mmCIF file with all atom_site columns, C-alpha atoms in Angstrom:
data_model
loop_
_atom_site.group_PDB
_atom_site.id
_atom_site.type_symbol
_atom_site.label_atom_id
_atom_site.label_alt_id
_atom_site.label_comp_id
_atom_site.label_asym_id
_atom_site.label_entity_id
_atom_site.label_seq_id
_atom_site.pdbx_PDB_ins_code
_atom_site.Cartn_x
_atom_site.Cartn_y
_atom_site.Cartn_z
_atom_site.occupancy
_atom_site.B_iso_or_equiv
_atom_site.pdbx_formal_charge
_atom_site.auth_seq_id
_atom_site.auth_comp_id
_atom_site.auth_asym_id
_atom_site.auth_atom_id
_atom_site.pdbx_PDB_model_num
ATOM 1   C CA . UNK A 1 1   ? 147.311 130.726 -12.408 1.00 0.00 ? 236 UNK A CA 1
ATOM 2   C CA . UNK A 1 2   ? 143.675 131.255 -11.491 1.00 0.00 ? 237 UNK A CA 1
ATOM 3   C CA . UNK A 1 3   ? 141.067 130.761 -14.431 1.00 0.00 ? 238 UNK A CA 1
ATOM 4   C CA . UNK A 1 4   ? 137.776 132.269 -14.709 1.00 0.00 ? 239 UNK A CA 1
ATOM 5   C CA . UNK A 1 5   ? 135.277 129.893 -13.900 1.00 0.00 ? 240 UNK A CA 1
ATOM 6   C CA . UNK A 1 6   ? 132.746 128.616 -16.468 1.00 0.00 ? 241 UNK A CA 1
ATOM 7   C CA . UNK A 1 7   ? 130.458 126.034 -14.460 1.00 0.00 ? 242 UNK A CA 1
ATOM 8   C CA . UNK A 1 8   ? 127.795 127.433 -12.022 1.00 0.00 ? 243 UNK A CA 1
ATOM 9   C CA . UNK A 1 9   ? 127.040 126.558 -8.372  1.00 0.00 ? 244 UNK A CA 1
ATOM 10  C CA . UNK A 1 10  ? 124.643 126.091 -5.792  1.00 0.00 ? 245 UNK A CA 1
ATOM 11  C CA . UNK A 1 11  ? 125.936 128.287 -2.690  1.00 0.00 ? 246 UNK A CA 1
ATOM 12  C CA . UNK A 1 12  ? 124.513 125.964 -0.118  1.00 0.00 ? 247 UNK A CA 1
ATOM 13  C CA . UNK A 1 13  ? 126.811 123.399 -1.427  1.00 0.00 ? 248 UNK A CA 1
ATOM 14  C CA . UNK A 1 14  ? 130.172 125.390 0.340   1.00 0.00 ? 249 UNK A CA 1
ATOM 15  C CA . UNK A 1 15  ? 128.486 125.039 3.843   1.00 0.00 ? 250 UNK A CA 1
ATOM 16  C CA . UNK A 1 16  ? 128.629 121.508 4.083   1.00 0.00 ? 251 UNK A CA 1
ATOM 17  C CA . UNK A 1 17  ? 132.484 121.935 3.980   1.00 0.00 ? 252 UNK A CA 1
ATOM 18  C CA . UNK A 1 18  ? 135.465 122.756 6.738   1.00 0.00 ? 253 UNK A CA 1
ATOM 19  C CA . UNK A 1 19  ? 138.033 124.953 4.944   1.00 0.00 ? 254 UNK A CA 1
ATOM 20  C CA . UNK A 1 20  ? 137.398 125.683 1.388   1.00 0.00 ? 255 UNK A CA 1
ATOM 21  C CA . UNK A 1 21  ? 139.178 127.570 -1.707  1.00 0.00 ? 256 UNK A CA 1
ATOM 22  C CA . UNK A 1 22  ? 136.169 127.136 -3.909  1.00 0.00 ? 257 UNK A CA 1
ATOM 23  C CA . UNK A 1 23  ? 138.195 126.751 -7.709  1.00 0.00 ? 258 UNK A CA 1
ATOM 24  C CA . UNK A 1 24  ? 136.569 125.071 -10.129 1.00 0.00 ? 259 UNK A CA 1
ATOM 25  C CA . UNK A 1 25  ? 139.105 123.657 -11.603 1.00 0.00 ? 260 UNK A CA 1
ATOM 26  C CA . UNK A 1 26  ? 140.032 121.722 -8.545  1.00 0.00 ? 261 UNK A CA 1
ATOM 27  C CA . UNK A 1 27  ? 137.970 118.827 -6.752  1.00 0.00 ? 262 UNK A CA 1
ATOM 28  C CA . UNK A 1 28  ? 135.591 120.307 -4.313  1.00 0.00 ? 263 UNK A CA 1
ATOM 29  C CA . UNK A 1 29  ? 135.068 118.948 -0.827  1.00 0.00 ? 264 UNK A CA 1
ATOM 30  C CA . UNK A 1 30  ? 131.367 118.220 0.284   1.00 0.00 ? 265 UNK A CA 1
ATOM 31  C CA . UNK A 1 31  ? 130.094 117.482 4.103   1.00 0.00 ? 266 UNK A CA 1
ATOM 32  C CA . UNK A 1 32  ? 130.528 113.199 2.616   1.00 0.00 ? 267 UNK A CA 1
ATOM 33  C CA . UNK A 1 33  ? 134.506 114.014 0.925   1.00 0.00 ? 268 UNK A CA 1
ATOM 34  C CA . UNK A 1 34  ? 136.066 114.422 -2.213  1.00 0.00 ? 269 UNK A CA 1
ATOM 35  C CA . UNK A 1 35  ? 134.280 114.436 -5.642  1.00 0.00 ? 270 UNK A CA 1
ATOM 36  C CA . UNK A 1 36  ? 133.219 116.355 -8.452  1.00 0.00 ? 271 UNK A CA 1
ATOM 37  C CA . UNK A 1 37  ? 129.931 117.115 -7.527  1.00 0.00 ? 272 UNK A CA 1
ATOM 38  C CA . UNK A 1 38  ? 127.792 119.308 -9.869  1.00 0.00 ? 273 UNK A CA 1
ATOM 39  C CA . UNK A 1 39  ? 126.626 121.615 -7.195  1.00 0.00 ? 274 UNK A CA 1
ATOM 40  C CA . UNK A 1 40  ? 122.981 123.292 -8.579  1.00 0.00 ? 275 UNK A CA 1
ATOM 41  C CA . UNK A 1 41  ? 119.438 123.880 -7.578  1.00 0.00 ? 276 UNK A CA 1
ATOM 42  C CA . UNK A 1 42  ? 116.513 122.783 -9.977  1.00 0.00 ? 277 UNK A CA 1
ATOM 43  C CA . UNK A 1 43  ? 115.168 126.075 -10.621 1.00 0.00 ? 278 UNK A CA 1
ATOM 44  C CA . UNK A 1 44  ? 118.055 129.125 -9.733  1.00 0.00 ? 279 UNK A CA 1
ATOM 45  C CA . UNK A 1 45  ? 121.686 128.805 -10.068 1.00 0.00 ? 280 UNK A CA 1
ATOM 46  C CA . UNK A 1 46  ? 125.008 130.537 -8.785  1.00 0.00 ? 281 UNK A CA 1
ATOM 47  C CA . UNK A 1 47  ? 128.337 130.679 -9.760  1.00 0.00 ? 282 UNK A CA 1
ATOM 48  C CA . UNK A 1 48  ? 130.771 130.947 -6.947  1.00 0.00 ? 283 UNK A CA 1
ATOM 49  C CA . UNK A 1 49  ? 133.944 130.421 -8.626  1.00 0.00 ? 284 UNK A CA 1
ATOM 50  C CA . UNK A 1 50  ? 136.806 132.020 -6.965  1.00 0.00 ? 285 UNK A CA 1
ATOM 51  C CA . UNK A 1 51  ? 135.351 131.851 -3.599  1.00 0.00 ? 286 UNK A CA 1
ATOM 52  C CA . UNK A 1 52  ? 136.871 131.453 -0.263  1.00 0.00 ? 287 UNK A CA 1
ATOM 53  C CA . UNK A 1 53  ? 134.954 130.248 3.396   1.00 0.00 ? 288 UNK A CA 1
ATOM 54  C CA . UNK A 1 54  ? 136.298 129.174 5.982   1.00 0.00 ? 289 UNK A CA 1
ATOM 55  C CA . UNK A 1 55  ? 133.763 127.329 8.111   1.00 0.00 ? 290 UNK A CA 1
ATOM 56  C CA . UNK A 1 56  ? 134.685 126.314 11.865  1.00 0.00 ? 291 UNK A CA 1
ATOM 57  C CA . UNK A 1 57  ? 134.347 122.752 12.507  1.00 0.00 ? 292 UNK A CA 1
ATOM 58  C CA . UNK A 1 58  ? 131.473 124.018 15.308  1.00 0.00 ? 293 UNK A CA 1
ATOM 59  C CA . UNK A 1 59  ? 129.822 126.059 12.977  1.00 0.00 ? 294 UNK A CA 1
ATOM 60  C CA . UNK A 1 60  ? 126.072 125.413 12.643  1.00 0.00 ? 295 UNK A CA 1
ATOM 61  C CA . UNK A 1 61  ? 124.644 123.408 9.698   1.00 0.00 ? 296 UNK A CA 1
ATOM 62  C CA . UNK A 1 62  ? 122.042 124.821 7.822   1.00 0.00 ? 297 UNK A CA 1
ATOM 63  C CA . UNK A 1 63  ? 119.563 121.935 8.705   1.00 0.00 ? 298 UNK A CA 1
ATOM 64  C CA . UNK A 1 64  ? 119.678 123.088 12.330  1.00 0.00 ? 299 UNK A CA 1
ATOM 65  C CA . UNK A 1 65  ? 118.933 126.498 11.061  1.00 0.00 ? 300 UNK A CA 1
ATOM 66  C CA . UNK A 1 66  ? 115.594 124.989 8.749   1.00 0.00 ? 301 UNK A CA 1
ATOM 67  C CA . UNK A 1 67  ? 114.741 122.846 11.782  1.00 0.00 ? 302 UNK A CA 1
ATOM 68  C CA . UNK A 1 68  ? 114.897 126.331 14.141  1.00 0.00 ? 303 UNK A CA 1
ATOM 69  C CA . UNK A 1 69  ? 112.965 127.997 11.307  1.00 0.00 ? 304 UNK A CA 1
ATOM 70  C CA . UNK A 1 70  ? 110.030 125.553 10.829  1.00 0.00 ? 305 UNK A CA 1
ATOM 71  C CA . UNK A 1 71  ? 110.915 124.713 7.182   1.00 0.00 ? 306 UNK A CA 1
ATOM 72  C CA . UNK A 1 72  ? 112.192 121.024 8.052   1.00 0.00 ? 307 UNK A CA 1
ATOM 73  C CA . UNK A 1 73  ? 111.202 118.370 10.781  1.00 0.00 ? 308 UNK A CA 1
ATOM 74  C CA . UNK A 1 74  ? 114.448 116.843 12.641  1.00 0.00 ? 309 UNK A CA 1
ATOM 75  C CA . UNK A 1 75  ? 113.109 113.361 10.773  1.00 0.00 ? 310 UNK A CA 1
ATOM 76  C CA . UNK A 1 76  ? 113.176 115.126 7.345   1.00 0.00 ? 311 UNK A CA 1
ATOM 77  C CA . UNK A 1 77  ? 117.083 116.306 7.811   1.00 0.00 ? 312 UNK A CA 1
ATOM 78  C CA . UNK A 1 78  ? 117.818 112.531 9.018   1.00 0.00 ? 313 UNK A CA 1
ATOM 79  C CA . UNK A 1 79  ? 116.501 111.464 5.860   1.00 0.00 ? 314 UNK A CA 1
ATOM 80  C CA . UNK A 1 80  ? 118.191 113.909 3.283   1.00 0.00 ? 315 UNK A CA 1
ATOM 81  C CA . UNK A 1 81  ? 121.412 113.344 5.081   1.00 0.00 ? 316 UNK A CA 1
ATOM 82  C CA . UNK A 1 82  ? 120.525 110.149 4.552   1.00 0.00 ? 317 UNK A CA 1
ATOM 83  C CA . UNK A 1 83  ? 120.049 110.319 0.977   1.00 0.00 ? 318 UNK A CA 1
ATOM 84  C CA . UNK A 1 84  ? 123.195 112.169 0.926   1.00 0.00 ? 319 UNK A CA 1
ATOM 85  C CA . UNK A 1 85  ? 125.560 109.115 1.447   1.00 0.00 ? 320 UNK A CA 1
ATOM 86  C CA . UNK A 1 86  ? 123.736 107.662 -2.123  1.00 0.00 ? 321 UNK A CA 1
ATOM 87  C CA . UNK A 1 87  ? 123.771 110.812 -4.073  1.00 0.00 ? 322 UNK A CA 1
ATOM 88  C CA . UNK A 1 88  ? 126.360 113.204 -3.227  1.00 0.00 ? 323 UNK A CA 1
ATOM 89  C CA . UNK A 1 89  ? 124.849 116.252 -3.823  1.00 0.00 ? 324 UNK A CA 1
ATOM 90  C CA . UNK A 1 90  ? 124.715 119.165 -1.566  1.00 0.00 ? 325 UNK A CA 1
ATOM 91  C CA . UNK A 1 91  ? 121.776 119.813 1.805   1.00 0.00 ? 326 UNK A CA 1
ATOM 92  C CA . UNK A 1 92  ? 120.149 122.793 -0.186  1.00 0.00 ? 327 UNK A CA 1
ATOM 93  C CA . UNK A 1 93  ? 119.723 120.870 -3.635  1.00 0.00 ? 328 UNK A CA 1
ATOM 94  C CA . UNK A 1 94  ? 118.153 117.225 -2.046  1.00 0.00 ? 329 UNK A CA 1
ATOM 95  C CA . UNK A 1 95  ? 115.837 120.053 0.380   1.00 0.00 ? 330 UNK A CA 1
ATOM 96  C CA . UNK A 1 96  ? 114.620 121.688 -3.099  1.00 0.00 ? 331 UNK A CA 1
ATOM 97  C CA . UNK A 1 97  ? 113.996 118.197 -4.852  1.00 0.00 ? 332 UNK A CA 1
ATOM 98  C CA . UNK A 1 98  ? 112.625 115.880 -1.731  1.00 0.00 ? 333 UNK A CA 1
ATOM 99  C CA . UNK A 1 99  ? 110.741 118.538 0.106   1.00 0.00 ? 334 UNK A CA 1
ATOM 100 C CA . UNK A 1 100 ? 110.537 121.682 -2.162  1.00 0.00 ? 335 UNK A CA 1
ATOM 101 C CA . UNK A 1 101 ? 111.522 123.965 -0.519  1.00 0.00 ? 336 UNK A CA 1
ATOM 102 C CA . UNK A 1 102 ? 112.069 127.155 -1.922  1.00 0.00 ? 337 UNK A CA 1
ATOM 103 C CA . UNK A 1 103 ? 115.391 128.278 -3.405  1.00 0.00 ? 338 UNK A CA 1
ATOM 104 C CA . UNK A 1 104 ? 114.801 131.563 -1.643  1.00 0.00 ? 339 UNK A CA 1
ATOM 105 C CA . UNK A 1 105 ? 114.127 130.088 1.643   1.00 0.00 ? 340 UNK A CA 1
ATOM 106 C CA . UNK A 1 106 ? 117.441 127.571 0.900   1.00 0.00 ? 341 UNK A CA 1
ATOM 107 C CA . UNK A 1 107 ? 118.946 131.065 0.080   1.00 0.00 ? 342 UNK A CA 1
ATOM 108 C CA . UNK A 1 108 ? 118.101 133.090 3.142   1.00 0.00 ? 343 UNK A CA 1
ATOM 109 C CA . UNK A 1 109 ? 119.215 129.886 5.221   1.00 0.00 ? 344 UNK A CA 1
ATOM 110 C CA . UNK A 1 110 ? 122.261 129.942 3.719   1.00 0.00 ? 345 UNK A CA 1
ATOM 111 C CA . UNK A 1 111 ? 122.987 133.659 4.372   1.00 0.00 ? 346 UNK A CA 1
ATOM 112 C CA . UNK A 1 112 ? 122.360 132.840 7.941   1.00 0.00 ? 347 UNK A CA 1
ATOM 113 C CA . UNK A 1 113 ? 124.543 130.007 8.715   1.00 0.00 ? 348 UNK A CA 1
ATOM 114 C CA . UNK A 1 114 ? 127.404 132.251 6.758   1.00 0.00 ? 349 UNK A CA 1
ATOM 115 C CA . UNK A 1 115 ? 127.229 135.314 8.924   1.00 0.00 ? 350 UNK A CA 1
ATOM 116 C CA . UNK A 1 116 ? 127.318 132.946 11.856  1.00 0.00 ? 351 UNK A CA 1
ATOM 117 C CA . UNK A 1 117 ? 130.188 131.614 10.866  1.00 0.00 ? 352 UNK A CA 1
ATOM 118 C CA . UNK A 1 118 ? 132.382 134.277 9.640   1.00 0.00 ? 353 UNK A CA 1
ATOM 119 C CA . UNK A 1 119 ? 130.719 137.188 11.840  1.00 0.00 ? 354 UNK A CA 1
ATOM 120 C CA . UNK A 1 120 ? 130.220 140.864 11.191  1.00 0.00 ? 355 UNK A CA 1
ATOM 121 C CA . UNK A 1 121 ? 133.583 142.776 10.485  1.00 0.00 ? 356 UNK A CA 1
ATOM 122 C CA . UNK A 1 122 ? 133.770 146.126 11.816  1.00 0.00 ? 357 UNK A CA 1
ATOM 123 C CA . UNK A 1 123 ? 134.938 148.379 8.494   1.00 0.00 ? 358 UNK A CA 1
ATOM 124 C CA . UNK A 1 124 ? 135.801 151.247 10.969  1.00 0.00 ? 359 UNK A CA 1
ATOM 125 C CA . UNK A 1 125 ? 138.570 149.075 12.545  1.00 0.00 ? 360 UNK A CA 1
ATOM 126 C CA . UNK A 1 126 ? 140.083 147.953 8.801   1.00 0.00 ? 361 UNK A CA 1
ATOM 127 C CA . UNK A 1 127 ? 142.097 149.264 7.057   1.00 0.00 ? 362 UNK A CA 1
ATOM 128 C CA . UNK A 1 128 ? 141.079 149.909 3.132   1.00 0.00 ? 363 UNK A CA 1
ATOM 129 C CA . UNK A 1 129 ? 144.033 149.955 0.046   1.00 0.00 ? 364 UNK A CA 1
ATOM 130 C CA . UNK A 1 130 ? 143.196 152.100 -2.488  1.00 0.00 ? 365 UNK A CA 1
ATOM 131 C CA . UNK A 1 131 ? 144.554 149.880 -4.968  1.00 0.00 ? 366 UNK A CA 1
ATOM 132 C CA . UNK A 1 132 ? 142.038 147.316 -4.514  1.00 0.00 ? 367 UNK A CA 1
ATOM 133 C CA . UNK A 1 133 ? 139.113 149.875 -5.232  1.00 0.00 ? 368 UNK A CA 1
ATOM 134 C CA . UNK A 1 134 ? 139.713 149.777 -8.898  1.00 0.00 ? 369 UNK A CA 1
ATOM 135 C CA . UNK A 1 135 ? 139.404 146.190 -9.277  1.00 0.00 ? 370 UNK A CA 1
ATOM 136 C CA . UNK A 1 136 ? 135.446 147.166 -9.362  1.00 0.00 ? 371 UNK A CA 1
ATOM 137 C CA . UNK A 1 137 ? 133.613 150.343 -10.301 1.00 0.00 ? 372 UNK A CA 1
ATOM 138 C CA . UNK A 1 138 ? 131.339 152.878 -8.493  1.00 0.00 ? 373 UNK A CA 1
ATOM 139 C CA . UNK A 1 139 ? 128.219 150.980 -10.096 1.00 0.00 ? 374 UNK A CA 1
ATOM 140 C CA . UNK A 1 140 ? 129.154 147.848 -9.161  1.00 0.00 ? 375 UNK A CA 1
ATOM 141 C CA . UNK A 1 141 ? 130.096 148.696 -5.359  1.00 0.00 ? 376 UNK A CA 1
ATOM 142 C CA . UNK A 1 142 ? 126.882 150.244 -5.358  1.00 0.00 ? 377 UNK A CA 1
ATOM 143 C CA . UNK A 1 143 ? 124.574 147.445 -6.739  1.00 0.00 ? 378 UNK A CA 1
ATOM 144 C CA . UNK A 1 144 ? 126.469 144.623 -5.066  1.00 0.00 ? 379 UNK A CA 1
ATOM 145 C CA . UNK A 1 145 ? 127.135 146.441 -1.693  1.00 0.00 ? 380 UNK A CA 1
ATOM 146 C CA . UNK A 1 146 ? 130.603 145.408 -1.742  1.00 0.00 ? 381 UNK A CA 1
ATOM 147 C CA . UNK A 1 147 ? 134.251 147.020 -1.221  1.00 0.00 ? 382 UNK A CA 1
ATOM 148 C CA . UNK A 1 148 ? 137.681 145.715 -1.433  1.00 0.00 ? 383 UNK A CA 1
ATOM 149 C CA . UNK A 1 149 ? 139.579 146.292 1.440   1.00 0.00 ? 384 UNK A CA 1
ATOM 150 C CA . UNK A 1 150 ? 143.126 144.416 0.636   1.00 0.00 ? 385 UNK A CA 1
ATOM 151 C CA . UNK A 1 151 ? 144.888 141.285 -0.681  1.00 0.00 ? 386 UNK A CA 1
ATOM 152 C CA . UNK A 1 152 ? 145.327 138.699 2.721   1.00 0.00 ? 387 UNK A CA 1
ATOM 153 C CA . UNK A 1 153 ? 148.643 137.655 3.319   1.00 0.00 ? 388 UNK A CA 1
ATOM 154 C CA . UNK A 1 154 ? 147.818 134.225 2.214   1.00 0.00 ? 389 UNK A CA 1
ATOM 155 C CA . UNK A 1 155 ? 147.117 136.030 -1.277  1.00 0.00 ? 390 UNK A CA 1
ATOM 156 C CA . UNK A 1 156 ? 142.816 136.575 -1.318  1.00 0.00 ? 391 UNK A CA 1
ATOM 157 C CA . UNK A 1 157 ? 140.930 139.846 -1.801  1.00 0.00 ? 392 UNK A CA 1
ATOM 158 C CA . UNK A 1 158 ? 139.131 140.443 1.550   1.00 0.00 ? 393 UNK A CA 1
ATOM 159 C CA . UNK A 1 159 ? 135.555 141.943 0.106   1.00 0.00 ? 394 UNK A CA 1
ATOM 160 C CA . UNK A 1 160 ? 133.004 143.021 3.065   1.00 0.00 ? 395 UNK A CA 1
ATOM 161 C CA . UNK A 1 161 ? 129.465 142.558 1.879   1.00 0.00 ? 396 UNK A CA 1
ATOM 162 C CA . UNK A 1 162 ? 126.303 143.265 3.526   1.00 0.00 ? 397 UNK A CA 1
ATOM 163 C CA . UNK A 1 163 ? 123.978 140.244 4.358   1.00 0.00 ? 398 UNK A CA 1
ATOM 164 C CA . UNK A 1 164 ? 120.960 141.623 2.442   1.00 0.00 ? 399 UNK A CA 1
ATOM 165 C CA . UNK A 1 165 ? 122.614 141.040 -0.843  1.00 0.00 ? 400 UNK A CA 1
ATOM 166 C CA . UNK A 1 166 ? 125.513 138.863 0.080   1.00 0.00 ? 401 UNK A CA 1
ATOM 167 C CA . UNK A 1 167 ? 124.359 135.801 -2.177  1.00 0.00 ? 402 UNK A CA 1
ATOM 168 C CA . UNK A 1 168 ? 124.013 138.589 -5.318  1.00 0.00 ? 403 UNK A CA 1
ATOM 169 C CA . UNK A 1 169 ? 127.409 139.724 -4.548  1.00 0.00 ? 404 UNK A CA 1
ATOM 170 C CA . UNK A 1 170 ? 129.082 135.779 -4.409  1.00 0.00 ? 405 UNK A CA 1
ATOM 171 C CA . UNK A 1 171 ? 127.420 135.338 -7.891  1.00 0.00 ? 406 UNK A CA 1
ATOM 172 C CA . UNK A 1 172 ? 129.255 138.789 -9.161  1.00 0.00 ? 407 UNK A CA 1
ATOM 173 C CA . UNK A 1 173 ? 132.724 137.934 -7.253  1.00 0.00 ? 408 UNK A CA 1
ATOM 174 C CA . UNK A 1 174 ? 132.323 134.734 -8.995  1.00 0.00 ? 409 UNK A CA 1
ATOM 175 C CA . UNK A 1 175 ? 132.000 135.394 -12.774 1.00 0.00 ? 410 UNK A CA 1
ATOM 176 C CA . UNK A 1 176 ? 133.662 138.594 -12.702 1.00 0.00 ? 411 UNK A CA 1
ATOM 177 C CA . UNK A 1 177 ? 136.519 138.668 -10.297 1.00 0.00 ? 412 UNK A CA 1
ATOM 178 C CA . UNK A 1 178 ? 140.203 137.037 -11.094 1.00 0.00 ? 413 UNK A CA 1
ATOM 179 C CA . UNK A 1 179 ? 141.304 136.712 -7.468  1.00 0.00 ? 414 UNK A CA 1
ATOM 180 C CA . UNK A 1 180 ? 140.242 134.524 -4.684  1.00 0.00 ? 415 UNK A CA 1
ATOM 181 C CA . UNK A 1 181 ? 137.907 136.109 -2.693  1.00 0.00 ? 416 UNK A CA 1
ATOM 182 C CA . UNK A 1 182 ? 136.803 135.983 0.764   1.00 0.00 ? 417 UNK A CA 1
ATOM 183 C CA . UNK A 1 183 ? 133.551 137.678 2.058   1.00 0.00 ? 418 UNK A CA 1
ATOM 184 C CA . UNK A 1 184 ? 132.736 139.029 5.189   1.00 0.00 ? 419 UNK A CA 1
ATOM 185 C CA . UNK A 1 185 ? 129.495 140.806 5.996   1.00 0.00 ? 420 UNK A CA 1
ATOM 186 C CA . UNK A 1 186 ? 129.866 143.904 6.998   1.00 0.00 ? 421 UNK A CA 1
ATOM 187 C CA . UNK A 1 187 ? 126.718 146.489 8.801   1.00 0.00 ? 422 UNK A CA 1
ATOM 188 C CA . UNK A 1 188 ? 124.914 147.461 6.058   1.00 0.00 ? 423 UNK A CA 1
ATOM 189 C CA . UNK A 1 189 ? 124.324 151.278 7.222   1.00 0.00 ? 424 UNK A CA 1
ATOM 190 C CA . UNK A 1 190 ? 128.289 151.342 7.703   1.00 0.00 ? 425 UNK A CA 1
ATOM 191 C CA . UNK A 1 191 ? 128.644 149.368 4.605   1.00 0.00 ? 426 UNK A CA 1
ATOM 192 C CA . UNK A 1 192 ? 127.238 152.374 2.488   1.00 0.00 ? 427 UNK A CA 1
ATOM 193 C CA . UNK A 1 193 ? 128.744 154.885 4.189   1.00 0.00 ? 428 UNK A CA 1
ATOM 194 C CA . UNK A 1 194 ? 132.201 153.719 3.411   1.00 0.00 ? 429 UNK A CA 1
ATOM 195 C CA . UNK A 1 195 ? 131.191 153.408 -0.492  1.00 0.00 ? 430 UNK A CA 1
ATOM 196 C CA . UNK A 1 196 ? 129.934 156.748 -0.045  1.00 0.00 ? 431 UNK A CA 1
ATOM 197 C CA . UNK A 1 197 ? 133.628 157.608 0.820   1.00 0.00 ? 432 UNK A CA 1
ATOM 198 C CA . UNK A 1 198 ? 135.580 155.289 -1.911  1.00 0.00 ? 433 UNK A CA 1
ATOM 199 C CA . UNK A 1 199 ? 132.739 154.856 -4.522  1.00 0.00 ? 434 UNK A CA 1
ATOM 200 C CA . UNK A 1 200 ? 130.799 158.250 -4.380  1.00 0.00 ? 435 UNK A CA 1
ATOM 201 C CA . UNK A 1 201 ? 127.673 158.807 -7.050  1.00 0.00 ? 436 UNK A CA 1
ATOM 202 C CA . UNK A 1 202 ? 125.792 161.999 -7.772  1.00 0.00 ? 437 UNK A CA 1
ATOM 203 C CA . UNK A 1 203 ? 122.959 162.427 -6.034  1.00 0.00 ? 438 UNK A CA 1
ATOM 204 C CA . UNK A 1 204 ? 120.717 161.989 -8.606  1.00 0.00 ? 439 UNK A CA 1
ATOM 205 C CA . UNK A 1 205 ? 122.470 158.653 -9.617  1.00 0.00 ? 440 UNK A CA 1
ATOM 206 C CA . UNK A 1 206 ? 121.891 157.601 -6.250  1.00 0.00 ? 441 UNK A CA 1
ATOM 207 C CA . UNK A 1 207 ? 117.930 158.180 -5.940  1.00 0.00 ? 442 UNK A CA 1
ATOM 208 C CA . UNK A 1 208 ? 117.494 156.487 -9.402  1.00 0.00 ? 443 UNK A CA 1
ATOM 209 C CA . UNK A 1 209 ? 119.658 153.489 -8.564  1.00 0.00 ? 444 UNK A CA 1
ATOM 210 C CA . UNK A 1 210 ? 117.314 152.803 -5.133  1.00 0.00 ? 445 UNK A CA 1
ATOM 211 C CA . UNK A 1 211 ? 114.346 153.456 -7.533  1.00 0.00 ? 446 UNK A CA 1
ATOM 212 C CA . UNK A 1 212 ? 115.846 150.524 -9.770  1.00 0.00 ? 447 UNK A CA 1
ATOM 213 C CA . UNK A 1 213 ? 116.693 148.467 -7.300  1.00 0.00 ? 448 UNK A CA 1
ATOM 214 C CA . UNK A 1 214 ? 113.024 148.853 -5.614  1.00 0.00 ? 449 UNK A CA 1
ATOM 215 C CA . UNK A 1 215 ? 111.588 147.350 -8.638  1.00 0.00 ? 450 UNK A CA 1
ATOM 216 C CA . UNK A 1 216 ? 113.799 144.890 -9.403  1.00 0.00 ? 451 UNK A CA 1
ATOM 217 C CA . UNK A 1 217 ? 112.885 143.402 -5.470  1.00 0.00 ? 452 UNK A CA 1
ATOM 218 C CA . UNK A 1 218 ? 109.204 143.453 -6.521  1.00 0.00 ? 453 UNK A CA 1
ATOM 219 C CA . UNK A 1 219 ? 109.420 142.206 -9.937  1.00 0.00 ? 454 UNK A CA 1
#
């Protein structure tokens, strides 16, 4: 039986892996093997619990994308994968301490290499069960930009997110959802039209939700 996780986690840390089922009460897998590594950033962390990625072999690493970017040299990634071999803890966390580098910027990276990986799903081609709506409510589909579509054969709740708050939404799947999840990002304008459709506010409730979320981006 699944528990609720109660530890918190970097989300760079699942990108350094092949095929993960992300429960924390398990050994995780990091880019260097097996070991209980306390996955964290110095100054922000995420809880990612109950959270499934599957990452092609071929996939790109997010030090290619912070090379591409400007953030990192190639020498700098040679020498945190370096470190890496001593330490055992994940790309984002040794970029933070050895480099500081932002745990925004480590954040946006992140989101990047994930939609690469897993690519956009197309909601109009899926097919949505009802049943699965009520395992969140209207406010939280709306905050988190995220809707259950259906339990996977292989037993985890398909949730499409969109990218822009795909890291938030992790964090929430994380500490509040029972089942295994798996995220795909989903077009954002599409996104919100299907919650429109399963999860539909007032129109006032609307405008003063994107008036709350406005300030909480410039806070």
């Amino acid at each position: 039986m699944f528990r609720r996780p109660i530890k918190r986690h970097d989300p760079t840390a699942i990108l350094h892996q092949s095929v993960l089922t992300l429960n924390l009460s398990q050994k995780c897998v990091d880019v260097i093997g097996d070991g209980n590594t306390n996955f964290y950033t110095a100054s922000k962390t995420y809880a990612l619990g109950s959270f499934k990625m599957i990452v092609k072999h071929n996939g790109i690493r997010i030090g290619e994308i912070m090379v591409r970017r400007g953030i990192l040299s190639e020498q700098q990634v040679l020498e945190i994968l370096d470190r890496q071999q001593n330490v055992r803890l994940p790309f984002g966390v040794l970029a933070e301490k050895m480099f500081e580098v932002s745990v925004e910027t480590i954040e946006e990276a992140w989101i990047e290499q994930y939609c690469h990986i897993s690519g956009e799903i197309d909601l109009r081609h899926q097919q949505v069960d009802v049943r699965v709506l009520k395992l969140i409510n209207r406010r939280q589909a709306w905050q988190f930009e995220i809707l259950p579509l259906r339990f996977e054969p292989s037993g985890e709740l398909l949730i499409a997110a969109s990218r822009e708050r795909l890291a938030r939404a992790v964090t929430f799947a994380a500490n509040r959802l029972k089942p295994i999840v798996y995220f795909r990002v989903a077009e954002r304008n599409h996104l919100r039209n299907f919650l429109k459709r399963h999860y539909p506010m007032p129109e006032i409730s609307t405008e003063i939700f994107r008036r709350a979320h406005e300030l909480a981006q410039t806070s």
